[in-house]
Amino acid sequence: CPPMRWNSHTGFGSMSKTLHWFGAALFIVMFVLGAVAVKYPLETPEQMAGRWELFALHKTVGVCAFAYGVLRLASMWFQDKPAPLAHHGRAEVFAARTVHWLLTLLMVLVPLAGWVRHASLPGFAPLYLPFGDSLPFVPTDPQLSEMASMVHFGFVVLLGATVLLHVAGALKHHLWDRDATLRRMLPGAPPGVEVQTTPGQSVPFLLATVLIVSVALIAVANTPEI
């Protein structure tokens, strides 16, 4: 039978799986474009034009990633979250829930901070999208742009660390524990698994929020004056 579209108590539906792997691809593309653009040489006019192009692509993909993040957040809101496997410990489940909230929230906030940075200092590497580069309620302000840049960088570092934890956890479950954690997110019907009572989401969400706010405050406090 075809895979289910919506999540169940024991497995992820096709919509969640598609959003998960599409988000992974977006993260890789954004990270590669941004890293290459920052390191791109500026010794000739051709190299300057190449860097402009890379940043324009990075920003455009970032705006698309923001739309993706909002869609993913809405999907989490309207769909049930599959319960953890029966043998997973409480600390492991808590860590996984916190990482999941960090991934979801940062996939909205990382591109949003980058977009504010772009909109508050227009003129460099415009978006390849059918609307302007400005954002409502975001003035043209070099100091605001610098602050948004610092917040964006801080969020990128936190997102990168969170992705590494997420990947490490998935590999640990798949290669060491040999359980169905990773297989529940692969294409096809979910495997028959035993699950436990669904734990609460509020404390992991609060911890993820505290970490994000802390990084933002540190970035703002370390923003140089222009």
GROMACS .gro file of C-alpha atoms in nm:
model
  226
    1CYS     CA    1   0.000   0.000   0.000
    2PRO     CA    2   0.125   0.359  -0.057
    3PRO     CA    3   0.292   0.535   0.236
    4MET     CA    4   0.062   0.742   0.455
    5ARG     CA    5   0.059   1.117   0.401
    6TRP     CA    6   0.016   1.216   0.768
    7ASN     CA    7   0.209   1.118   1.076
    8SER     CA    8   0.080   0.841   1.300
    9HIS     CA    9   0.159   0.756   1.661
   10THR     CA   10   0.433   0.518   1.543
   11GLY     CA   11   0.573   0.669   1.222
   12PHE     CA   12   0.622   0.972   1.000
   13GLY     CA   13   0.402   1.035   0.699
   14SER     CA   14   0.520   1.117   0.350
   15MET     CA   15   0.474   1.492   0.406
   16SER     CA   16   0.706   1.498   0.709
   17LYS     CA   17   0.962   1.283   0.530
   18THR     CA   18   0.960   1.510   0.224
   19LEU     CA   19   0.996   1.823   0.438
   20HIS     CA   20   1.279   1.664   0.638
   21TRP     CA   21   1.495   1.569   0.339
   22PHE     CA   22   1.414   1.885   0.146
   23GLY     CA   23   1.528   2.085   0.450
   24ALA     CA   24   1.850   1.885   0.464
   25ALA     CA   25   1.918   1.971   0.099
   26LEU     CA   26   1.840   2.340   0.161
   27PHE     CA   27   2.079   2.349   0.456
   28ILE     CA   28   2.362   2.201   0.249
   29VAL     CA   29   2.304   2.440  -0.043
   30MET     CA   30   2.280   2.747   0.183
   31PHE     CA   31   2.589   2.653   0.383
   32VAL     CA   32   2.801   2.576   0.076
   33LEU     CA   33   2.696   2.894  -0.110
   34GLY     CA   34   2.756   3.111   0.197
   35ALA     CA   35   3.093   2.954   0.284
   36VAL     CA   36   3.221   2.977  -0.073
   37ALA     CA   37   3.098   3.336  -0.112
   38VAL     CA   38   3.272   3.451   0.207
   39LYS     CA   39   3.603   3.294   0.099
   40TYR     CA   40   3.576   3.393  -0.268
   41PRO     CA   41   3.875   3.604  -0.386
   42LEU     CA   42   3.830   3.969  -0.482
   43GLU     CA   43   4.145   4.036  -0.684
   44THR     CA   44   3.985   4.097  -1.025
   45PRO     CA   45   3.654   4.244  -1.151
   46GLU     CA   46   3.553   3.896  -1.267
   47GLN     CA   47   3.608   3.758  -0.917
   48MET     CA   48   3.406   4.043  -0.767
   49ALA     CA   49   3.122   3.966  -1.006
   50GLY     CA   50   3.147   3.598  -0.913
   51ARG     CA   51   3.121   3.679  -0.542
   52TRP     CA   52   2.820   3.902  -0.611
   53GLU     CA   53   2.653   3.614  -0.792
   54LEU     CA   54   2.725   3.368  -0.510
   55PHE     CA   55   2.584   3.600  -0.246
   56ALA     CA   56   2.276   3.670  -0.458
   57LEU     CA   57   2.214   3.296  -0.492
   58HIS     CA   58   2.279   3.242  -0.119
   59LYS     CA   59   2.029   3.513  -0.026
   60THR     CA   60   1.769   3.387  -0.272
   61VAL     CA   61   1.794   3.032  -0.143
   62GLY     CA   62   1.779   3.174   0.209
   63VAL     CA   63   1.446   3.344   0.144
   64CYS     CA   64   1.314   3.016   0.004
   65ALA     CA   65   1.447   2.845   0.318
   66PHE     CA   66   1.253   3.092   0.531
   67ALA     CA   67   0.932   2.995   0.350
   68TYR     CA   68   1.025   2.630   0.402
   69GLY     CA   69   1.084   2.689   0.773
   70VAL     CA   70   0.742   2.848   0.816
   71LEU     CA   71   0.582   2.555   0.631
   72ARG     CA   72   0.768   2.305   0.850
   73LEU     CA   73   0.662   2.487   1.164
   74ALA     CA   74   0.301   2.481   1.048
   75SER     CA   75   0.332   2.111   0.969
   76MET     CA   76   0.455   2.044   1.323
   77TRP     CA   77   0.164   2.241   1.464
   78PHE     CA   78  -0.106   2.056   1.269
   79GLN     CA   79   0.041   1.705   1.275
   80ASP     CA   80   0.102   1.463   1.558
   81LYS     CA   81   0.462   1.391   1.649
   82PRO     CA   82   0.539   1.015   1.639
   83ALA     CA   83   0.622   0.879   1.983
   84PRO     CA   84   0.979   0.776   2.069
   85LEU     CA   85   1.075   0.411   2.043
   86ALA     CA   86   1.002   0.208   2.354
   87HIS     CA   87   1.366   0.151   2.452
   88HIS     CA   88   1.476   0.515   2.431
   89GLY     CA   89   1.570   0.664   2.770
   90ARG     CA   90   1.419   0.984   2.910
   91ALA     CA   91   1.740   1.186   2.875
   92GLU     CA   92   1.783   1.067   2.515
   93VAL     CA   93   1.425   1.158   2.428
   94PHE     CA   94   1.460   1.500   2.594
   95ALA     CA   95   1.779   1.574   2.400
   96ALA     CA   96   1.620   1.462   2.073
   97ARG     CA   97   1.313   1.681   2.131
   98THR     CA   98   1.532   1.983   2.210
   99VAL     CA   99   1.744   1.930   1.900
  100HIS     CA  100   1.431   1.892   1.689
  101TRP     CA  101   1.291   2.222   1.816
  102LEU     CA  102   1.625   2.394   1.756
  103LEU     CA  103   1.633   2.268   1.397
  104THR     CA  104   1.277   2.379   1.332
  105LEU     CA  105   1.305   2.725   1.486
  106LEU     CA  106   1.649   2.799   1.339
  107MET     CA  107   1.534   2.709   0.988
  108VAL     CA  108   1.304   3.011   1.025
  109LEU     CA  109   1.533   3.242   1.220
  110VAL     CA  110   1.863   3.192   1.033
  111PRO     CA  111   1.726   3.307   0.695
  112LEU     CA  112   1.510   3.574   0.863
  113ALA     CA  113   1.816   3.732   1.028
  114GLY     CA  114   1.998   3.717   0.694
  115TRP     CA  115   1.701   3.877   0.520
  116VAL     CA  116   1.690   4.162   0.774
  117ARG     CA  117   2.063   4.213   0.720
  118HIS     CA  118   2.005   4.233   0.344
  119ALA     CA  119   1.696   4.455   0.361
  120SER     CA  120   1.854   4.707   0.599
  121LEU     CA  121   2.156   4.759   0.371
  122PRO     CA  122   2.029   4.724   0.011
  123GLY     CA  123   2.234   4.749  -0.304
  124PHE     CA  124   2.458   4.443  -0.281
  125ALA     CA  125   2.369   4.115  -0.448
  126PRO     CA  126   1.992   4.160  -0.492
  127LEU     CA  127   1.750   3.871  -0.464
  128TYR     CA  128   1.658   3.669  -0.773
  129LEU     CA  129   1.292   3.678  -0.679
  130PRO     CA  130   0.992   3.867  -0.826
  131PHE     CA  131   0.969   4.123  -0.544
  132GLY     CA  132   1.186   4.394  -0.395
  133ASP     CA  133   1.472   4.359  -0.152
  134SER     CA  134   1.304   4.552   0.131
  135LEU     CA  135   1.110   4.410   0.425
  136PRO     CA  136   0.816   4.571   0.607
  137PHE     CA  137   0.921   4.758   0.924
  138VAL     CA  138   1.292   4.717   0.839
  139PRO     CA  139   1.455   5.059   0.779
  140THR     CA  140   1.774   5.124   0.587
  141ASP     CA  141   2.023   5.134   0.872
  142PRO     CA  142   2.389   5.020   0.854
  143GLN     CA  143   2.401   4.959   1.230
  144LEU     CA  144   2.089   4.741   1.217
  145SER     CA  145   2.240   4.555   0.923
  146GLU     CA  146   2.560   4.488   1.118
  147MET     CA  147   2.359   4.366   1.417
  148ALA     CA  148   2.149   4.136   1.198
  149SER     CA  149   2.469   4.005   1.041
  150MET     CA  150   2.609   3.914   1.384
  151VAL     CA  151   2.283   3.746   1.485
  152HIS     CA  152   2.273   3.560   1.154
  153PHE     CA  153   2.627   3.431   1.208
  154GLY     CA  154   2.550   3.325   1.566
  155PHE     CA  155   2.240   3.139   1.451
  156VAL     CA  156   2.438   2.970   1.172
  157VAL     CA  157   2.692   2.842   1.426
  158LEU     CA  158   2.413   2.714   1.652
  159LEU     CA  159   2.234   2.554   1.356
  160GLY     CA  160   2.554   2.385   1.240
  161ALA     CA  161   2.618   2.241   1.588
  162THR     CA  162   2.255   2.125   1.608
  163VAL     CA  163   2.274   1.954   1.269
  164LEU     CA  164   2.590   1.771   1.376
  165LEU     CA  165   2.416   1.651   1.693
  166HIS     CA  166   2.113   1.543   1.490
  167VAL     CA  167   2.323   1.348   1.239
  168ALA     CA  168   2.535   1.192   1.514
  169GLY     CA  169   2.223   1.079   1.698
  170ALA     CA  170   2.070   0.929   1.384
  171LEU     CA  171   2.390   0.739   1.302
  172LYS     CA  172   2.423   0.620   1.661
  173HIS     CA  173   2.072   0.475   1.653
  174HIS     CA  174   2.120   0.321   1.308
  175LEU     CA  175   2.471   0.178   1.339
  176TRP     CA  176   2.514   0.118   1.713
  177ASP     CA  177   2.165   0.057   1.849
  178ARG     CA  178   2.041  -0.087   1.518
  179ASP     CA  179   1.690   0.040   1.582
  180ALA     CA  180   1.426   0.198   1.356
  181THR     CA  181   1.494   0.564   1.438
  182LEU     CA  182   1.648   0.650   1.100
  183ARG     CA  183   1.433   0.405   0.904
  184ARG     CA  184   1.119   0.583   1.025
  185MET     CA  185   1.233   0.886   0.822
  186LEU     CA  186   1.326   0.695   0.504
  187PRO     CA  187   1.087   0.651   0.209
  188GLY     CA  188   0.833   0.374   0.229
  189ALA     CA  189   0.586   0.250   0.486
  190PRO     CA  190   0.702   0.294   0.847
  191PRO     CA  191   0.832  -0.021   1.015
  192GLY     CA  192   0.626  -0.186   1.285
  193VAL     CA  193   0.778  -0.055   1.607
  194GLU     CA  194   0.698  -0.042   1.975
  195VAL     CA  195   0.670   0.310   2.112
  196GLN     CA  196   0.637   0.469   2.454
  197THR     CA  197   0.400   0.729   2.591
  198THR     CA  198   0.455   1.057   2.408
  199PRO     CA  199   0.655   1.291   2.636
  200GLY     CA  200   0.575   1.657   2.676
  201GLN     CA  201   0.712   1.915   2.431
  202SER     CA  202   0.701   2.228   2.649
  203VAL     CA  203   1.033   2.190   2.837
  204PRO     CA  204   1.241   2.100   2.525
  205PHE     CA  205   1.076   2.392   2.344
  206LEU     CA  206   1.162   2.629   2.630
  207LEU     CA  207   1.523   2.509   2.642
  208ALA     CA  208   1.559   2.554   2.265
  209THR     CA  209   1.411   2.904   2.295
  210VAL     CA  210   1.650   2.996   2.579
  211LEU     CA  211   1.950   2.880   2.373
  212ILE     CA  212   1.836   3.079   2.069
  213VAL     CA  213   1.767   3.395   2.269
  214SER     CA  214   2.104   3.362   2.447
  215VAL     CA  215   2.291   3.340   2.116
  216ALA     CA  216   2.098   3.641   1.983
  217LEU     CA  217   2.177   3.849   2.292
  218ILE     CA  218   2.548   3.758   2.277
  219ALA     CA  219   2.556   3.852   1.908
  220VAL     CA  220   2.385   4.187   1.972
  221ALA     CA  221   2.616   4.264   2.265
  222ASN     CA  222   2.921   4.198   2.045
  223THR     CA  223   2.805   4.399   1.745
  224PRO     CA  224   3.068   4.665   1.664
  225GLU     CA  225   2.964   5.029   1.631
  226ILE     CA  226   2.972   5.161   1.275
   0.00000   0.00000   0.00000
